[in-house]
Coordinates of C-alpha atoms in Angstrom, one line a residue:
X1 CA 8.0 117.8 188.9
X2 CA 7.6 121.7 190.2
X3 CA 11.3 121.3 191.2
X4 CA 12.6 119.6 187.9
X5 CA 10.8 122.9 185.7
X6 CA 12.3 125.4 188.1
X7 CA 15.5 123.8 187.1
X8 CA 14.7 123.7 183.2
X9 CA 13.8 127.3 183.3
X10 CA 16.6 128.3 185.2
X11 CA 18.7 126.7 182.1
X12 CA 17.1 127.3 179.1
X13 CA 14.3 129.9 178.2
X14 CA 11.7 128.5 175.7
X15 CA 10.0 131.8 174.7
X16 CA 12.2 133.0 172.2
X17 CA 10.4 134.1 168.9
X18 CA 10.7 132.0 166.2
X19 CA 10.9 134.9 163.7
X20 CA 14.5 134.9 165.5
X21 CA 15.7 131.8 164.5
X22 CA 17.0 131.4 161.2
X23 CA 15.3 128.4 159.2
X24 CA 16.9 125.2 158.7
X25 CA 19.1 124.8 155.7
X26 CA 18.3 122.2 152.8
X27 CA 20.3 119.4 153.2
X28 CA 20.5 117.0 150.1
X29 CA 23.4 114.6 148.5
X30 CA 24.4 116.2 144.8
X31 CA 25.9 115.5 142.6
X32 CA 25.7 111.5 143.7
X33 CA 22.6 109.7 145.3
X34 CA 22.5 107.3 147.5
X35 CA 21.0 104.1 146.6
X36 CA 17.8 104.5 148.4
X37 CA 16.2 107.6 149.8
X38 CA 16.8 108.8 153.1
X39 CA 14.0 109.7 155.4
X40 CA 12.5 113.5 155.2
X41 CA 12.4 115.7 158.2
X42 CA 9.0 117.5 158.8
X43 CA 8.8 121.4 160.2
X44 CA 9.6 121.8 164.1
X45 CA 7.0 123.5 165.9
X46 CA 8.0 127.2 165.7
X47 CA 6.4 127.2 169.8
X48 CA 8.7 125.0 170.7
X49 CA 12.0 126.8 171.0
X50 CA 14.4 126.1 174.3
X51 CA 17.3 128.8 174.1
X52 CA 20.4 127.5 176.0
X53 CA 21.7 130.3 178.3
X54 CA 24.9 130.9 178.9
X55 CA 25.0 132.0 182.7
X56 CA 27.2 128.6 183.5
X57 CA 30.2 127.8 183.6
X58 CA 29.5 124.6 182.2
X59 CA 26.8 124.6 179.6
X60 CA 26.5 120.5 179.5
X61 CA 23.5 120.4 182.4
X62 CA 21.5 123.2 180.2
X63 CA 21.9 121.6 177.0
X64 CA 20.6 118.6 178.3
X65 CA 18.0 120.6 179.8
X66 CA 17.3 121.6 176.7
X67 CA 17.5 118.3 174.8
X68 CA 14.8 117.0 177.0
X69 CA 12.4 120.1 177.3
X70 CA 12.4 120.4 173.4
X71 CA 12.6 116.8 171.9
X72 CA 9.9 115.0 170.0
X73 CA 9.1 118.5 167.6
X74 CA 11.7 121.4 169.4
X75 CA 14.5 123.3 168.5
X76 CA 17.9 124.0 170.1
X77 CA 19.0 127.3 170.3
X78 CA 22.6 128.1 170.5
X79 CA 22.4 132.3 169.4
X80 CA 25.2 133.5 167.5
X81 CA 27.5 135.4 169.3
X82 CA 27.1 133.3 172.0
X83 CA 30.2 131.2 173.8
X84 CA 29.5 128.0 175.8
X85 CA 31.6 126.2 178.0
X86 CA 30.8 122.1 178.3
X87 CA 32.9 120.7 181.3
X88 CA 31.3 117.3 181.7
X89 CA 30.0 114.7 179.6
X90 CA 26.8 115.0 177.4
X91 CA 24.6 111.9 176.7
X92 CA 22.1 112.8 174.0
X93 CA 21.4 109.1 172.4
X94 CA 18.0 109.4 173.3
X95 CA 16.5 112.6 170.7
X96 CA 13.5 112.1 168.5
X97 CA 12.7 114.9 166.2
X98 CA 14.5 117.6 167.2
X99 CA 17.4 120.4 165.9
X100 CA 20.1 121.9 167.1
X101 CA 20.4 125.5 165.5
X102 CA 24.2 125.9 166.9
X103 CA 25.1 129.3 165.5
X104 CA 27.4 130.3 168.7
X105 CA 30.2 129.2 169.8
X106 CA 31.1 126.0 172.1
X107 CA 34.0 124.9 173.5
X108 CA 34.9 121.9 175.6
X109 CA 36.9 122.8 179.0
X110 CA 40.7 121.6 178.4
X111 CA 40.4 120.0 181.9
X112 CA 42.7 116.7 180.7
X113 CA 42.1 114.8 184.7
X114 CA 38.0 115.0 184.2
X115 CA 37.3 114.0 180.4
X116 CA 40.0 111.2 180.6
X117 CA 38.4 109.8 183.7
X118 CA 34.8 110.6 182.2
X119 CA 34.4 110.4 178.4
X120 CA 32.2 107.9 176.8
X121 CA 35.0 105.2 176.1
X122 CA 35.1 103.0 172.9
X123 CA 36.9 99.7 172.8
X124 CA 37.6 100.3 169.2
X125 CA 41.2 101.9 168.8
X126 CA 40.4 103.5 172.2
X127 CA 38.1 105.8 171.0
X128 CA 36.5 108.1 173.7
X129 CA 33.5 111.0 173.1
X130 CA 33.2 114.2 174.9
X131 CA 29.8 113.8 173.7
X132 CA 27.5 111.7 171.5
X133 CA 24.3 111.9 169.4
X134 CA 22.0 109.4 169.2
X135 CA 18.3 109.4 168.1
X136 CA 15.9 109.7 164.6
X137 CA 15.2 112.9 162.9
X138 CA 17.9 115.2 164.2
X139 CA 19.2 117.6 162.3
X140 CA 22.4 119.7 163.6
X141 CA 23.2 122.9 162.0
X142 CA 25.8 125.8 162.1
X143 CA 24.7 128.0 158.7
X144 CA 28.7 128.8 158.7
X145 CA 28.3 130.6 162.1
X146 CA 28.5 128.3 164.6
X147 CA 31.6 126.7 165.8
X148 CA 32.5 123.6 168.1
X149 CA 36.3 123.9 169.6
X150 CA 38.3 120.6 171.0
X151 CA 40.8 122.9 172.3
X152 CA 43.7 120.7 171.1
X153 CA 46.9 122.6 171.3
X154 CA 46.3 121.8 175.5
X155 CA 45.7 118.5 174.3
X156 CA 48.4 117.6 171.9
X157 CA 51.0 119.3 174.1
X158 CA 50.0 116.9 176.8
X159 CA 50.4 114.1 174.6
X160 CA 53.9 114.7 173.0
X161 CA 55.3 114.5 176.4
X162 CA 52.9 111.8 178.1
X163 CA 51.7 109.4 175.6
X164 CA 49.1 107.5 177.6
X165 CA 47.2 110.9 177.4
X166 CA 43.6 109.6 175.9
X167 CA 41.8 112.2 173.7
X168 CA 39.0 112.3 173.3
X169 CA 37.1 113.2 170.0
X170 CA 35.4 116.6 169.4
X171 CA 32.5 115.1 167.3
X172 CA 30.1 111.7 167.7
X173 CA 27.5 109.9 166.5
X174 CA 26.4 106.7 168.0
X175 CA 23.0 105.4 167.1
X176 CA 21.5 108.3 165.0
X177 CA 19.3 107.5 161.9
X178 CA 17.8 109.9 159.6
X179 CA 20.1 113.2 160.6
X180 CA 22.1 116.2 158.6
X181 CA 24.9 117.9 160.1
X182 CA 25.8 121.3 158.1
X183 CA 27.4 124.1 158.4
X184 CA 29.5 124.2 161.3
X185 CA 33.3 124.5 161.8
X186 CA 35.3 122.5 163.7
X187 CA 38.1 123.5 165.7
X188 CA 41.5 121.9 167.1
X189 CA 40.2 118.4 168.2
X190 CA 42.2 116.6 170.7
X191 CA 41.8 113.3 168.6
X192 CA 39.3 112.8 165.5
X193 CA 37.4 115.5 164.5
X194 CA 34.0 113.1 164.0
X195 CA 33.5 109.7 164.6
X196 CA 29.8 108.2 162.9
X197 CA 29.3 105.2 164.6
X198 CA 26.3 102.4 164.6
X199 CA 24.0 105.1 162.3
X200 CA 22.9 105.3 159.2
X201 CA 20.7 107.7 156.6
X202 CA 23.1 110.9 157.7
X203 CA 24.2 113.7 155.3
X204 CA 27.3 115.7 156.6
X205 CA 27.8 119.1 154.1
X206 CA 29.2 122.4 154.1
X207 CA 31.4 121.8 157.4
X208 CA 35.3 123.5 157.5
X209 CA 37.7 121.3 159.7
X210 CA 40.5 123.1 160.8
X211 CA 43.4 121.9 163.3
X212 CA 46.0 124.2 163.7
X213 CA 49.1 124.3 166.3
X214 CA 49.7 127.4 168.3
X215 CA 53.0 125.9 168.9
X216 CA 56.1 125.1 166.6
X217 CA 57.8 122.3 168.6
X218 CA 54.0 120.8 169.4
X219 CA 52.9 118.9 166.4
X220 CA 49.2 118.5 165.6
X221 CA 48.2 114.9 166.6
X222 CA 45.5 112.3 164.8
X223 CA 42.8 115.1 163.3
X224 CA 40.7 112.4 161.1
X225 CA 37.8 114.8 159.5
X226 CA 35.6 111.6 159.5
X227 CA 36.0 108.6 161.0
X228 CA 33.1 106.5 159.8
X229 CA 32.4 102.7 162.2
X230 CA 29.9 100.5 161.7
X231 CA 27.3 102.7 160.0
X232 CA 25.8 102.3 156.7
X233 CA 24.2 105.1 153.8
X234 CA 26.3 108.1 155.1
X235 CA 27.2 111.1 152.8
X236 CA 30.0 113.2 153.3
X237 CA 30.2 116.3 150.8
X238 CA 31.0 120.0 150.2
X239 CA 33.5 120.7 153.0
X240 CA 37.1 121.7 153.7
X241 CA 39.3 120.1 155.3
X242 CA 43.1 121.0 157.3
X243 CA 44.2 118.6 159.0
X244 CA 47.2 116.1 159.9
X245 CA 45.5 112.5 159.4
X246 CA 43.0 110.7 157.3
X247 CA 40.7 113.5 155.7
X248 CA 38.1 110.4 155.5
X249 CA 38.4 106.7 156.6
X250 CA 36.5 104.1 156.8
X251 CA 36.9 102.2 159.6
X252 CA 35.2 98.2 160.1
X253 CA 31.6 98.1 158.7
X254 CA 31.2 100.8 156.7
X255 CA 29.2 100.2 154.0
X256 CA 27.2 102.6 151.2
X257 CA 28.9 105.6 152.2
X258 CA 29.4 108.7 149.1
X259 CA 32.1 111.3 149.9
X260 CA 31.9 114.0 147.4
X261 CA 32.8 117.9 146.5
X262 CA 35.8 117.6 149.7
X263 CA 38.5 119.9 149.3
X264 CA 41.8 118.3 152.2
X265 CA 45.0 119.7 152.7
X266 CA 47.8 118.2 154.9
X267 CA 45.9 114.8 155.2
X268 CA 47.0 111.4 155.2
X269 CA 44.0 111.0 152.1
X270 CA 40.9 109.0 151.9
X271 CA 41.5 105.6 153.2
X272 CA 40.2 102.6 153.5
X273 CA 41.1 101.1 156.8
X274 CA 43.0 100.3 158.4
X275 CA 41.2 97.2 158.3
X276 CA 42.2 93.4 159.7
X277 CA 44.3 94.1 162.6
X278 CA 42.2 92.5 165.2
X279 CA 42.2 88.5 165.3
X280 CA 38.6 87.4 165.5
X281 CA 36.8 90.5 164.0
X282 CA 35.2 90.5 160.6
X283 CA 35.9 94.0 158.8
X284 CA 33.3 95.1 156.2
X285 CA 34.0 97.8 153.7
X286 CA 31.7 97.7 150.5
X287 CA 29.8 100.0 148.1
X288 CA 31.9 103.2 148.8
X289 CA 32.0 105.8 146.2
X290 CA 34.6 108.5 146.6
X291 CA 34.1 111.6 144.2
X292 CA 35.5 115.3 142.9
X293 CA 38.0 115.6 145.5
X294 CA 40.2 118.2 145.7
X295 CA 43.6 117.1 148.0
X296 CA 46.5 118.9 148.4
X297 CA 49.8 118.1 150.8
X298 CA 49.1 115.1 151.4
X299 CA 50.9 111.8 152.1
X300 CA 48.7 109.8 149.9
X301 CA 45.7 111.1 148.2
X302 CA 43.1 107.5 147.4
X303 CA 44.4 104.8 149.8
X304 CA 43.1 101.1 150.9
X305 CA 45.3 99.8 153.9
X306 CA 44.7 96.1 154.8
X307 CA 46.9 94.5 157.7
X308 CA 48.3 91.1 156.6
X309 CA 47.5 87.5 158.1
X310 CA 49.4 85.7 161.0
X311 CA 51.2 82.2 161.5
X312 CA 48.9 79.4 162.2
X313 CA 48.5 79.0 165.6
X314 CA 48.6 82.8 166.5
X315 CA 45.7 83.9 169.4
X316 CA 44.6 87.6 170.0
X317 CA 46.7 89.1 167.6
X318 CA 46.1 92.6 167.3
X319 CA 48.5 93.6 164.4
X320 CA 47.0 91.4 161.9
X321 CA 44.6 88.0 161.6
X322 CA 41.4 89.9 161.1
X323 CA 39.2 88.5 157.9
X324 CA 36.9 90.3 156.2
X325 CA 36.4 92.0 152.5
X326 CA 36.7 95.4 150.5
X327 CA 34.6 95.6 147.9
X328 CA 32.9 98.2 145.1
X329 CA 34.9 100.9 145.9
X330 CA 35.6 103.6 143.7
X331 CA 38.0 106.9 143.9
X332 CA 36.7 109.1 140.7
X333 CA 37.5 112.8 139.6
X334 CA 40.5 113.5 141.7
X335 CA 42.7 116.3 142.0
X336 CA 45.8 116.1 143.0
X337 CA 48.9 119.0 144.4
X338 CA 51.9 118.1 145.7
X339 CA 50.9 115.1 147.3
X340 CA 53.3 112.5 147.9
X341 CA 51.9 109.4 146.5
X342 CA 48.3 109.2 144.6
X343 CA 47.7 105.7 145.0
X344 CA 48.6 103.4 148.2
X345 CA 47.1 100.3 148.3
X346 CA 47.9 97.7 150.7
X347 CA 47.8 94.2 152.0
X348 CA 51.0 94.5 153.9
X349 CA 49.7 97.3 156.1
X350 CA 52.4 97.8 158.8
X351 CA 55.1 95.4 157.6
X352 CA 58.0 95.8 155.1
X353 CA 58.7 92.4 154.7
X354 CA 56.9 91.5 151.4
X355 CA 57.8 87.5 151.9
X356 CA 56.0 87.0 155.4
X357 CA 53.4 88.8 153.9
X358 CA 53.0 86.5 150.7
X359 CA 53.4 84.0 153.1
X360 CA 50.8 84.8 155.5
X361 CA 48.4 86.5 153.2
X362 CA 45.8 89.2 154.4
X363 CA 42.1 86.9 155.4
X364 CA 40.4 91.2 154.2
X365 CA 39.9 90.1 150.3
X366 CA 39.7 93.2 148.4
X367 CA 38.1 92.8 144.7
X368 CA 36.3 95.5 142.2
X369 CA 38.4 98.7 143.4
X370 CA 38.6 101.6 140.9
X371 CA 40.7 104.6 140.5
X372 CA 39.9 106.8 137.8
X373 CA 40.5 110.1 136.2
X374 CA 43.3 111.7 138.6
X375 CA 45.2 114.5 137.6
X376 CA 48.0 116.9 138.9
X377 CA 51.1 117.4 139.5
X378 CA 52.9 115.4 142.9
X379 CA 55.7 116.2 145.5
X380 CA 59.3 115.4 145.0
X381 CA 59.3 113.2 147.8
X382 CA 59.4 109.7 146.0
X383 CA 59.7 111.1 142.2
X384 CA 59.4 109.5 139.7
X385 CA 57.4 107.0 142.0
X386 CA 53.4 108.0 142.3
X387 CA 52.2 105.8 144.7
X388 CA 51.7 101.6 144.6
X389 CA 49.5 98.4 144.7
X390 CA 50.8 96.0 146.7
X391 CA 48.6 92.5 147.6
X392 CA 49.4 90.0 149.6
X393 CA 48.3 87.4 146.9
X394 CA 46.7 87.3 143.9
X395 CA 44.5 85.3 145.2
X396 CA 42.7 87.5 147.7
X397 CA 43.1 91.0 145.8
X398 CA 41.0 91.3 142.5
X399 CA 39.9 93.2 139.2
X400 CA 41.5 96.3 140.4
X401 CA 41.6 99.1 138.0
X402 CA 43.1 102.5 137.3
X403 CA 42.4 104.6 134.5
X404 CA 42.7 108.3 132.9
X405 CA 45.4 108.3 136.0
X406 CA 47.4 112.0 134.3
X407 CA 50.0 112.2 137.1
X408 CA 53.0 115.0 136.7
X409 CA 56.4 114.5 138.8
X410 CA 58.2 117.5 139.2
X411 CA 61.5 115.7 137.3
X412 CA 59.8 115.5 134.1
X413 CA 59.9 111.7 134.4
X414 CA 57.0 109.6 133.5
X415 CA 55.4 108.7 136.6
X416 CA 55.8 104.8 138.3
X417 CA 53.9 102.8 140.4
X418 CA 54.9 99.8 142.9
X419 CA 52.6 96.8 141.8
X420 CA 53.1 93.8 143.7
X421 CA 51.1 90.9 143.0
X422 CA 48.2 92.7 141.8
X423 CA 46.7 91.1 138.3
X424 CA 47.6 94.1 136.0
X425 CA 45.0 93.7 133.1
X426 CA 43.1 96.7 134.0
X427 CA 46.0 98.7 135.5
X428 CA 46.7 102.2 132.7
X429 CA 49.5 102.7 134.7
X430 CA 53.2 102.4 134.2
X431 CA 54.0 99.2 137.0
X432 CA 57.4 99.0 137.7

């Protein structure tokens, strides 16, 4: 024991005043509520501070230090000003009642042979962590100060000319109920920015996402702001987003989940999905509300993408079989700038061929999806066309409406939309 608080000290110093600290912000969902309440946080105890030090070259062993010495009532100290290096992996599922004031600066070690050999590895999509969070009553906080950088430009300019190169993702949740993340910015991830998996009762706000390449002929790769798996009541709200990829998705088995006051630019949208591609797995995406989004330069702004079904017969497919359902979903208050399409909806996720797709129609049903009130004016891209709604069948794609949908194409032409087999009773759009 005498050896293991030599160690501690040497890591962390636990005597810092709390007048020092700053408080904790007030974290709460507005304008939308979640269904339920989530859990409230009580006071740390203002004796209980562990202040990580940064005489390391890798800051992983202290802040575990740190997580352990503190839990159950402490606070994490990162001091502003401050730069950490983490070179190895960082478990933290195990915190009770703790926060992490981060209001320095970390940074992960670009050191590609270690995290690819060492990351916390996910069979989904091949996700991997540099580290994870895991625990009740954590809050995680940056007060705009604090920043937490992937280091990505090494990362993506491995990738574009070695594409077996896993990255890993700057930001993760597995486990962790009854938490807010706030205030911090995110810098150049390799992958995903965040990926909030198996947790529930979080609210992410006031965050800034930023990937940015340092190089011309190096393209940014991935960059999801939030990648949200198997987790249920999560908000997402107030924060800004640049990025290449998916400003929000929701991947398998997300479920009651408002995303509100986002402002993306360069992003792929808010998507649904990709849902259905694995044979055997039953996707879940219901009670999603999407609201007063800002999005700007983006391929799509609202978008649900299903993959279709296979041929009888078919084992282990992995592009397509899946069975599942999307339901209650709604995109409201949207505004949209020189985005390319406003609306992509899809059954036929990853396949042109609309007649094997009829034929082997999507096992995801997707039924009471609503866009409404979207303005703006789009990209010339695909003018006059603003977007589509494609479904397999009829049959397995339902009561989908748009409405107050005010789109402007640079021609002057009235706006269009693709609708394939989509029943278009509730549809204020012009389906061509």
């Amino acid at each position: 024991m005498r050896i293991f608080q030599t160690t501690v000290l040497a890591l962390v110093t636990a005597s810092v005043s709390a007048s020092s600290i700053p408080n904790r912000p007030i974290v709460k969902s507005f304008p939308k509520q979640p269904s339920s309440s989530f859990p409230s946080s009580p006071p740390r105890n203002p004796h209980r501070v562990c202040t990580v030090s940064t005489h390391h070259a890798d800051a992983g062993p202290a802040i575990l230090a740190a997580a352990r010495e503190c839990n159950h009532g402490g606070t994490i100290y990162f001091p502003a000003g401050h730069n950490y290096t983490i070179a190895t992996v960082l478990d933290l599922t195990f915190l009770a009642n703790i926060d992490f004031a981060i209001l320095g600066n970390i940074k992960f070690k670009d050191d590609l042979t270690y995290w690819q050999a060492h990351a916390f590895q996910y069979a989904f999509q091949s996700a991997s962590l540099f580290w994870r969070f895991g625990g009740r009553d954590v809050n995680i906080y940056g007060l705009g100060t604090g920043s937490i950088d992937g280091l990505g430009n090494t990362w993506w300019a491995a990738w574009a000319t070695n594409k077996t190169v896993a990255r890993p993702i700057l930001f993760g949740t597995d486990g962790l109920h009854g938490a807010t993340i706030s205030g911090l910015k995110l810098i150049n991830p390799p992958n995903w920015f965040n990926l909030i998996s198996n947790s529930s009762e979080v609210i992410i706000s006031d965050m800034d996402l930023s990937a940015i390449s340092n190089n011309t002929s190096v393209a940014v790769k991935n960059s999801d702001g939030w990648d949200t798996y198997r987790s249920s009541n999560i908000v997402i709200q107030n924060s800004v987003i640049h990025n290449t990829d998916d400003c929000v998705s929701f991947k398998p088995n997300s479920t009651n989940i408002i995303v509100q006051g986002l402002s993306c630019t360069g992003s792929h949208g808010i998507s649904v999905g990709s849902l259905g591609q694995y044979q055997g797995e039953t996707d879940i995406i219901e009670n999603i509300y999407v609201y007063n989004i800002s999005m700007s330069s983006a391929t799509d702004g609202a978008r649900i993408k299903i993959w279709p079904g296979v041929p009888p017969g078919t084992v282990g497919s992995t592009i397509g079989g899946g069975v599942g359902r999307v339901q209650n979903v709604t995109y409201e208050k949207y505004a949209n700038s020189n985005n390319d399409q406003v609306i992509a909806l899809t059954q036929c996720y990853s396949t042109s061929n609309a007649t094997l797709c009829a034929l082997y129609s999507s096992a995801v049903v997707v039924k009471n999806v609503i866009f409404k009130d979207f303005v703006g004016v789009m990209s010339k891209k695909y003018d006059p066309v603003a977007g589509y709604l494609i479904c397999s069948t009829p049959e397995v794609c339902s009561n989908i409406t748009a409405q107050n949908i005010h789109i402007t194409e640079p021609s002057g032409k009235n706006a269009t939309f693709t609708c394939t087999n989509v029943d278009k009773t509730n549809l204020q759009i012009n389906c061509m």
